[in-house]
């Protein structure tokens, strides 16, 4: 399941625990999997600049070892779903200020439950 890191210059009050829960649920729905497999880190109050301004901006890094989550169709689904959700929830109407990046990791480069992901299959 995916590892997601969301960074924003918006204050913590805008990205509270209910927002984090909603993002986690959205990620699970995007990959059509259980929320228990989602790892999400949200970093508000970051000093961030995009296009020369400090206007609200969000970056989302999606990492994972399952290539099925990173096909062209899935990357498009990620971008469309996250942009729509973040625009609505955070009020960022300039979609150029919502950036999503993808990072496919080898299963031998991720560990949890005390084992490499490649050993858990």
PDB file of C-alpha atoms in Angstrom, residues 26-110:
ATOM      1  CA  UNK A  26      -9.364   8.900  -0.154  1.00  0.00           C
ATOM      2  CA  UNK A  27      -5.992   7.213  -0.685  1.00  0.00           C
ATOM      3  CA  UNK A  28      -7.501   3.831   0.234  1.00  0.00           C
ATOM      4  CA  UNK A  29     -10.335   4.384  -2.233  1.00  0.00           C
ATOM      5  CA  UNK A  30      -7.936   5.405  -5.012  1.00  0.00           C
ATOM      6  CA  UNK A  31      -6.022   2.119  -4.720  1.00  0.00           C
ATOM      7  CA  UNK A  32      -9.187   0.149  -3.930  1.00  0.00           C
ATOM      8  CA  UNK A  33      -7.683  -1.223  -0.745  1.00  0.00           C
ATOM      9  CA  UNK A  34      -8.151  -1.099   3.016  1.00  0.00           C
ATOM     10  CA  UNK A  35      -7.265   2.044   4.915  1.00  0.00           C
ATOM     11  CA  UNK A  36      -5.130  -0.113   7.226  1.00  0.00           C
ATOM     12  CA  UNK A  37      -2.555  -0.291   4.425  1.00  0.00           C
ATOM     13  CA  UNK A  38      -2.235   3.480   4.026  1.00  0.00           C
ATOM     14  CA  UNK A  39       0.611   5.392   5.662  1.00  0.00           C
ATOM     15  CA  UNK A  40       0.125   9.146   5.603  1.00  0.00           C
ATOM     16  CA  UNK A  41       2.271  11.966   6.927  1.00  0.00           C
ATOM     17  CA  UNK A  42       0.863  15.506   6.822  1.00  0.00           C
ATOM     18  CA  UNK A  43       3.193  18.454   7.387  1.00  0.00           C
ATOM     19  CA  UNK A  44       1.360  21.794   7.759  1.00  0.00           C
ATOM     20  CA  UNK A  45       2.934  25.199   8.427  1.00  0.00           C
ATOM     21  CA  UNK A  46       5.813  24.598   6.001  1.00  0.00           C
ATOM     22  CA  UNK A  47       7.730  27.480   4.488  1.00  0.00           C
ATOM     23  CA  UNK A  48       6.904  26.860   0.813  1.00  0.00           C
ATOM     24  CA  UNK A  49       7.081  28.941  -2.328  1.00  0.00           C
ATOM     25  CA  UNK A  50       5.719  28.156  -5.788  1.00  0.00           C
ATOM     26  CA  UNK A  51       5.985  30.415  -8.833  1.00  0.00           C
ATOM     27  CA  UNK A  52       7.559  33.146  -6.739  1.00  0.00           C
ATOM     28  CA  UNK A  53       4.726  33.459  -4.215  1.00  0.00           C
ATOM     29  CA  UNK A  54       3.924  32.193  -0.744  1.00  0.00           C
ATOM     30  CA  UNK A  55       0.256  31.669  -1.671  1.00  0.00           C
ATOM     31  CA  UNK A  56      -1.250  28.366  -0.454  1.00  0.00           C
ATOM     32  CA  UNK A  57       0.483  25.385  -2.022  1.00  0.00           C
ATOM     33  CA  UNK A  58       0.387  21.621  -1.477  1.00  0.00           C
ATOM     34  CA  UNK A  59       2.803  18.917  -2.555  1.00  0.00           C
ATOM     35  CA  UNK A  60       1.891  15.257  -2.264  1.00  0.00           C
ATOM     36  CA  UNK A  61       4.531  12.550  -2.696  1.00  0.00           C
ATOM     37  CA  UNK A  62       3.121   9.084  -3.341  1.00  0.00           C
ATOM     38  CA  UNK A  63       5.556   6.209  -2.819  1.00  0.00           C
ATOM     39  CA  UNK A  64       4.970   2.503  -3.035  1.00  0.00           C
ATOM     40  CA  UNK A  65       6.294  -0.828  -4.217  1.00  0.00           C
ATOM     41  CA  UNK A  66       3.224  -2.056  -6.120  1.00  0.00           C
ATOM     42  CA  UNK A  67       3.593  -1.097  -9.779  1.00  0.00           C
ATOM     43  CA  UNK A  68      -0.170  -1.520 -10.274  1.00  0.00           C
ATOM     44  CA  UNK A  69      -0.622   1.714  -8.301  1.00  0.00           C
ATOM     45  CA  UNK A  70       1.641   3.613 -10.719  1.00  0.00           C
ATOM     46  CA  UNK A  71       0.324   2.791 -14.188  1.00  0.00           C
ATOM     47  CA  UNK A  72      -0.535   5.738 -16.443  1.00  0.00           C
ATOM     48  CA  UNK A  73      -4.241   5.293 -15.668  1.00  0.00           C
ATOM     49  CA  UNK A  74      -3.599   5.087 -11.922  1.00  0.00           C
ATOM     50  CA  UNK A  75      -1.334   8.144 -11.895  1.00  0.00           C
ATOM     51  CA  UNK A  76      -4.063  10.060 -13.702  1.00  0.00           C
ATOM     52  CA  UNK A  77      -6.596   8.832 -11.119  1.00  0.00           C
ATOM     53  CA  UNK A  78      -4.281   9.921  -8.291  1.00  0.00           C
ATOM     54  CA  UNK A  79      -3.792  13.407  -9.737  1.00  0.00           C
ATOM     55  CA  UNK A  80      -7.458  13.956 -10.601  1.00  0.00           C
ATOM     56  CA  UNK A  81      -8.766  12.670  -7.260  1.00  0.00           C
ATOM     57  CA  UNK A  82      -6.224  14.454  -5.075  1.00  0.00           C
ATOM     58  CA  UNK A  83      -6.452  17.758  -6.948  1.00  0.00           C
ATOM     59  CA  UNK A  84     -10.243  17.791  -6.754  1.00  0.00           C
ATOM     60  CA  UNK A  85     -10.271  16.842  -3.062  1.00  0.00           C
ATOM     61  CA  UNK A  86      -7.522  19.253  -1.982  1.00  0.00           C
ATOM     62  CA  UNK A  87      -8.985  22.106  -3.996  1.00  0.00           C
ATOM     63  CA  UNK A  88     -12.382  21.606  -2.379  1.00  0.00           C
ATOM     64  CA  UNK A  89     -11.170  20.990   1.182  1.00  0.00           C
ATOM     65  CA  UNK A  90      -8.389  23.581   1.297  1.00  0.00           C
ATOM     66  CA  UNK A  91      -9.811  26.210  -1.035  1.00  0.00           C
ATOM     67  CA  UNK A  92      -6.873  26.129  -3.447  1.00  0.00           C
ATOM     68  CA  UNK A  93      -8.504  27.113  -6.724  1.00  0.00           C
ATOM     69  CA  UNK A  94      -5.250  27.443  -8.697  1.00  0.00           C
ATOM     70  CA  UNK A  95      -4.648  23.780  -9.505  1.00  0.00           C
ATOM     71  CA  UNK A  96      -1.068  24.629 -10.471  1.00  0.00           C
ATOM     72  CA  UNK A  97      -0.427  24.975  -6.734  1.00  0.00           C
ATOM     73  CA  UNK A  98      -1.297  21.323  -6.053  1.00  0.00           C
ATOM     74  CA  UNK A  99       1.643  19.157  -7.097  1.00  0.00           C
ATOM     75  CA  UNK A 100       1.599  15.347  -6.978  1.00  0.00           C
ATOM     76  CA  UNK A 101       4.750  13.274  -7.473  1.00  0.00           C
ATOM     77  CA  UNK A 102       5.156   9.509  -7.748  1.00  0.00           C
ATOM     78  CA  UNK A 103       7.969   7.297  -6.512  1.00  0.00           C
ATOM     79  CA  UNK A 104       8.023   3.576  -7.273  1.00  0.00           C
ATOM     80  CA  UNK A 105      10.201   1.821  -4.696  1.00  0.00           C
ATOM     81  CA  UNK A 106      11.682  -1.661  -4.970  1.00  0.00           C
ATOM     82  CA  UNK A 107       9.989  -4.050  -2.525  1.00  0.00           C
ATOM     83  CA  UNK A 108      13.473  -4.781  -1.176  1.00  0.00           C
ATOM     84  CA  UNK A 109      13.804  -1.098  -0.198  1.00  0.00           C
ATOM     85  CA  UNK A 110      10.768  -0.932   2.118  1.00  0.00           C
TER      86      UNK A 110
END
